[in-house]
């Protein structure tokens, strides 16, 4: 079955440490997205990519970085500059057509040690 | 910029009662409209979408939503609530402009079903 795989499901970060969240899709989608979810705030867009080797900042990109070297993969790095990284992170993908829905992975929950 | 408002961060209904979750958008041009459901510690699953055509849209799990342009609304309903409907529901919109597929989400409504 086609879908989006996020790993790990749970991740712990020490102070001053960078951590990388993995997102892989086999839906042949061009566009991929990273969201941060905090209680009561809905989903906020961190970064998105519409094509390989290109990506744009979303609404809350500070303290995060991404790469898009392959169509299937869109890893997110939470850097030490992100002072409040504890959240649920969701990856999504879609075709590059606005009337098509985004498909979501099952998320990674990041906590601070 | 588009925005989405979901009235009521928490809604409780009795099992078997009508479910009504409200969503209003602000956009000069009607956007594409989506409802997603999220169960605890999981990703979002598409319930239904409106892009064009018939304004009453049927989705999975017995849910439906009606697009009302004059009211800029896309409320989600289900005639009879089931315990398995307990979850968080998100309304989202995307621009009709080609190459701008980003979604703007509401803040969500947590639905509780009372036995």
GROMACS .gro file of C-alpha atoms in nm:
model
  228
    1UNK     CA    1   0.000   0.000   0.000
    2UNK     CA    2   0.116   0.351  -0.078
    3UNK     CA    3   0.166   0.588   0.208
    4UNK     CA    4   0.389   0.807   0.418
    5UNK     CA    5   0.628   0.670   0.676
    6UNK     CA    6   0.759   0.887   0.956
    7UNK     CA    7   1.030   0.773   1.194
    8UNK     CA    8   1.094   0.752   1.474
    9UNK     CA    9   0.754   0.767   1.643
   10UNK     CA   10   0.907   0.911   1.961
   11UNK     CA   11   1.227   1.115   1.984
   12UNK     CA   12   1.408   1.281   2.270
   13UNK     CA   13   1.647   1.571   2.232
   14UNK     CA   14   1.913   1.692   2.469
   15UNK     CA   15   1.992   2.059   2.511
   16UNK     CA   16   2.213   2.188   2.229
   17UNK     CA   17   2.153   1.884   2.012
   18UNK     CA   18   2.026   1.870   1.655
   19UNK     CA   19   1.785   1.590   1.570
   20UNK     CA   20   1.651   1.473   1.235
   21UNK     CA   21   1.301   1.344   1.169
   22UNK     CA   22   1.256   1.114   0.874
   23UNK     CA   23   0.970   1.127   0.621
   24UNK     CA   24   0.943   0.891   0.325
   25UNK     CA   25   0.656   0.859   0.077
   26UNK     CA   26   0.584   0.610  -0.202
   27UNK     CA   27   0.283   0.792  -0.345
   28UNK     CA   28   0.485   0.952  -0.625
   29UNK     CA   29   0.382   1.295  -0.499
   30UNK     CA   30   0.579   1.601  -0.601
   31UNK     CA   31   0.489   1.815  -0.299
   32UNK     CA   32   0.583   1.744   0.062
   33UNK     CA   33   0.519   1.936   0.382
   34UNK     CA   34   0.622   1.951   0.746
   35UNK     CA   35   0.380   2.069   1.013
   36UNK     CA   36   0.413   2.129   1.383
   37UNK     CA   37   0.114   2.056   1.603
   38UNK     CA   38   0.072   2.202   1.950
   39UNK     CA   39  -0.241   2.162   2.164
   40UNK     CA   40  -0.509   2.415   2.073
   41UNK     CA   41  -0.312   2.563   1.783
   42UNK     CA   42  -0.394   2.336   1.497
   43UNK     CA   43  -0.125   2.262   1.242
   44UNK     CA   44   0.137   2.518   1.152
   45UNK     CA   45   0.349   2.486   0.838
   46UNK     CA   46   0.724   2.467   0.894
   47UNK     CA   47   0.861   2.400   0.543
   48UNK     CA   48   0.729   2.270   0.216
   49UNK     CA   49   0.876   2.146  -0.107
   50UNK     CA   50   0.705   2.139  -0.443
   51UNK     CA   51   0.983   1.970  -0.634
   52UNK     CA   52   1.315   1.796  -0.577
   53UNK     CA   53   1.601   2.026  -0.477
   54UNK     CA   54   1.365   2.311  -0.394
   55UNK     CA   55   1.186   2.409  -0.074
   56UNK     CA   56   1.029   2.714   0.087
   57UNK     CA   57   0.983   2.837   0.440
   58UNK     CA   58   0.643   2.811   0.595
   59UNK     CA   59   0.504   3.015   0.880
   60UNK     CA   60   0.738   2.892   1.155
   61UNK     CA   61   1.066   2.794   0.987
   62UNK     CA   62   1.305   2.946   1.242
   63UNK     CA   63   1.513   2.680   1.414
   64UNK     CA   64   1.438   2.414   1.152
   65UNK     CA   65   1.605   2.299   0.830
   66UNK     CA   66   1.510   2.059   0.552
   67UNK     CA   67   1.649   1.899   0.239
   68UNK     CA   68   1.483   1.745  -0.067
   69UNK     CA   69   1.744   1.543  -0.252
   70UNK     CA   70   1.501   1.271  -0.357
   71UNK     CA   71   1.136   1.283  -0.452
   72UNK     CA   72   1.051   1.024  -0.190
   73UNK     CA   73   1.227   1.183   0.106
   74UNK     CA   74   1.191   1.510   0.297
   75UNK     CA   75   1.382   1.498   0.629
   76UNK     CA   76   1.338   1.771   0.889
   77UNK     CA   77   1.620   1.876   1.123
   78UNK     CA   78   1.528   2.043   1.448
   79UNK     CA   79   1.832   2.250   1.537
   80UNK     CA   80   1.953   2.373   1.874
   81UNK     CA   81   1.827   2.718   1.771
   82UNK     CA   82   1.469   2.595   1.815
   83UNK     CA   83   1.419   2.678   2.182
   84UNK     CA   84   1.081   2.513   2.223
   85UNK     CA   85   1.091   2.198   2.011
   86UNK     CA   86   0.852   1.984   2.215
   87UNK     CA   87   0.562   1.911   1.982
   88UNK     CA   88   0.403   1.658   1.751
   89UNK     CA   89   0.549   1.677   1.400
   90UNK     CA   90   0.352   1.570   1.095
   91UNK     CA   91   0.476   1.512   0.744
   92UNK     CA   92   0.240   1.521   0.446
   93UNK     CA   93   0.254   1.489   0.070
   94UNK     CA   94   0.028   1.575  -0.219
   95UNK     CA   95   0.007   1.603  -0.592
   96UNK     CA   96   0.077   1.952  -0.721
   97UNK     CA   97  -0.288   2.023  -0.776
   98UNK     CA   98  -0.481   2.225  -0.520
   99UNK     CA   99  -0.795   2.016  -0.532
  100UNK     CA  100  -0.610   1.703  -0.425
  101UNK     CA  101  -0.586   1.630  -0.055
  102UNK     CA  102  -0.270   1.601   0.143
  103UNK     CA  103  -0.181   1.258   0.280
  104UNK     CA  104  -0.031   1.244   0.628
  105UNK     CA  105   0.212   1.023   0.813
  106UNK     CA  106   0.150   0.910   1.170
  107UNK     CA  107   0.374   1.171   1.321
  108UNK     CA  108   0.680   1.198   1.542
  109UNK     CA  109   0.652   1.318   1.900
  110UNK     CA  110   0.961   1.513   2.004
  111UNK     CA  111   1.038   1.581   2.368
  112UNK     CA  112   1.322   1.747   2.554
  113UNK     CA  113   1.530   1.550   2.802
  114UNK     CA  114  -0.422   3.561   0.330
  115UNK     CA  115  -0.680   3.295   0.390
  116UNK     CA  116  -0.801   3.203   0.735
  117UNK     CA  117  -1.020   2.931   0.878
  118UNK     CA  118  -1.232   2.957   1.191
  119UNK     CA  119  -1.369   2.656   1.372
  120UNK     CA  120  -1.625   2.761   1.630
  121UNK     CA  121  -1.598   2.556   1.945
  122UNK     CA  122  -1.269   2.394   2.040
  123UNK     CA  123  -1.464   2.124   2.226
  124UNK     CA  124  -1.801   1.977   2.132
  125UNK     CA  125  -1.984   1.705   2.326
  126UNK     CA  126  -2.281   1.512   2.194
  127UNK     CA  127  -2.469   1.208   2.314
  128UNK     CA  128  -2.437   0.881   2.128
  129UNK     CA  129  -2.703   0.876   1.856
  130UNK     CA  130  -2.741   1.255   1.848
  131UNK     CA  131  -2.664   1.488   1.561
  132UNK     CA  132  -2.304   1.599   1.520
  133UNK     CA  133  -2.247   1.954   1.392
  134UNK     CA  134  -1.896   2.096   1.366
  135UNK     CA  135  -1.867   2.449   1.233
  136UNK     CA  136  -1.614   2.587   0.987
  137UNK     CA  137  -1.601   2.932   0.829
  138UNK     CA  138  -1.336   3.061   0.591
  139UNK     CA  139  -1.232   3.403   0.478
  140UNK     CA  140  -1.134   3.431   0.115
  141UNK     CA  141  -1.247   3.654  -0.169
  142UNK     CA  142  -1.254   3.353  -0.399
  143UNK     CA  143  -1.407   3.029  -0.269
  144UNK     CA  144  -1.118   2.796  -0.193
  145UNK     CA  145  -1.096   2.421  -0.201
  146UNK     CA  146  -1.232   2.292   0.131
  147UNK     CA  147  -1.137   1.986   0.333
  148UNK     CA  148  -1.229   1.815   0.658
  149UNK     CA  149  -0.978   1.589   0.828
  150UNK     CA  150  -1.006   1.368   1.136
  151UNK     CA  151  -0.726   1.289   1.379
  152UNK     CA  152  -0.727   1.010   1.635
  153UNK     CA  153  -0.486   1.030   1.932
  154UNK     CA  154  -0.118   1.007   1.839
  155UNK     CA  155  -0.198   0.956   1.473
  156UNK     CA  156  -0.181   1.158   1.155
  157UNK     CA  157  -0.473   1.323   0.981
  158UNK     CA  158  -0.717   1.128   0.766
  159UNK     CA  159  -0.927   1.290   0.497
  160UNK     CA  160  -1.301   1.279   0.568
  161UNK     CA  161  -1.425   1.470   0.265
  162UNK     CA  162  -1.350   1.757   0.031
  163UNK     CA  163  -1.528   2.015  -0.179
  164UNK     CA  164  -1.369   2.134  -0.501
  165UNK     CA  165  -1.651   2.203  -0.743
  166UNK     CA  166  -2.000   2.090  -0.838
  167UNK     CA  167  -2.259   1.970  -0.588
  168UNK     CA  168  -2.237   2.169  -0.268
  169UNK     CA  169  -2.339   1.880  -0.041
  170UNK     CA  170  -2.043   1.648  -0.011
  171UNK     CA  171  -2.054   1.301   0.140
  172UNK     CA  172  -1.750   1.153   0.305
  173UNK     CA  173  -1.638   0.850   0.497
  174UNK     CA  174  -1.790   0.722   0.822
  175UNK     CA  175  -2.131   0.878   0.748
  176UNK     CA  176  -2.011   1.239   0.757
  177UNK     CA  177  -2.118   1.505   0.514
  178UNK     CA  178  -2.060   1.878   0.470
  179UNK     CA  179  -2.234   2.153   0.280
  180UNK     CA  180  -2.053   2.439   0.109
  181UNK     CA  181  -2.248   2.763   0.146
  182UNK     CA  182  -2.083   3.042  -0.048
  183UNK     CA  183  -2.311   3.313   0.086
  184UNK     CA  184  -2.220   3.220   0.443
  185UNK     CA  185  -1.854   3.131   0.365
  186UNK     CA  186  -1.914   2.812   0.558
  187UNK     CA  187  -1.841   2.441   0.528
  188UNK     CA  188  -1.998   2.281   0.834
  189UNK     CA  189  -1.954   1.910   0.902
  190UNK     CA  190  -2.250   1.697   1.009
  191UNK     CA  191  -2.339   1.340   1.094
  192UNK     CA  192  -2.698   1.241   1.172
  193UNK     CA  193  -2.620   0.996   1.449
  194UNK     CA  194  -2.301   1.002   1.657
  195UNK     CA  195  -2.114   0.684   1.735
  196UNK     CA  196  -1.860   0.629   2.010
  197UNK     CA  197  -1.592   0.574   1.744
  198UNK     CA  198  -1.643   0.933   1.622
  199UNK     CA  199  -1.459   1.069   1.925
  200UNK     CA  200  -1.156   1.244   1.777
  201UNK     CA  201  -1.026   1.585   1.674
  202UNK     CA  202  -1.157   1.736   1.353
  203UNK     CA  203  -0.982   1.993   1.137
  204UNK     CA  204  -1.122   2.210   0.862
  205UNK     CA  205  -0.872   2.324   0.600
  206UNK     CA  206  -0.869   2.532   0.285
  207UNK     CA  207  -0.635   2.564  -0.010
  208UNK     CA  208  -0.603   2.831  -0.274
  209UNK     CA  209  -0.733   2.763  -0.624
  210UNK     CA  210  -0.421   2.916  -0.772
  211UNK     CA  211  -0.207   2.664  -0.958
  212UNK     CA  212   0.116   2.592  -0.778
  213UNK     CA  213  -0.019   2.708  -0.443
  214UNK     CA  214  -0.136   2.387  -0.284
  215UNK     CA  215  -0.062   2.481   0.074
  216UNK     CA  216  -0.335   2.413   0.327
  217UNK     CA  217  -0.449   2.656   0.592
  218UNK     CA  218  -0.593   2.474   0.891
  219UNK     CA  219  -0.839   2.573   1.157
  220UNK     CA  220  -0.742   2.519   1.518
  221UNK     CA  221  -0.950   2.202   1.544
  222UNK     CA  222  -1.257   2.082   1.730
  223UNK     CA  223  -1.231   1.798   1.978
  224UNK     CA  224  -1.546   1.585   1.962
  225UNK     CA  225  -1.649   1.390   2.270
  226UNK     CA  226  -1.930   1.132   2.256
  227UNK     CA  227  -2.134   1.082   2.571
  228UNK     CA  228  -2.258   0.723   2.618
   0.00000   0.00000   0.00000
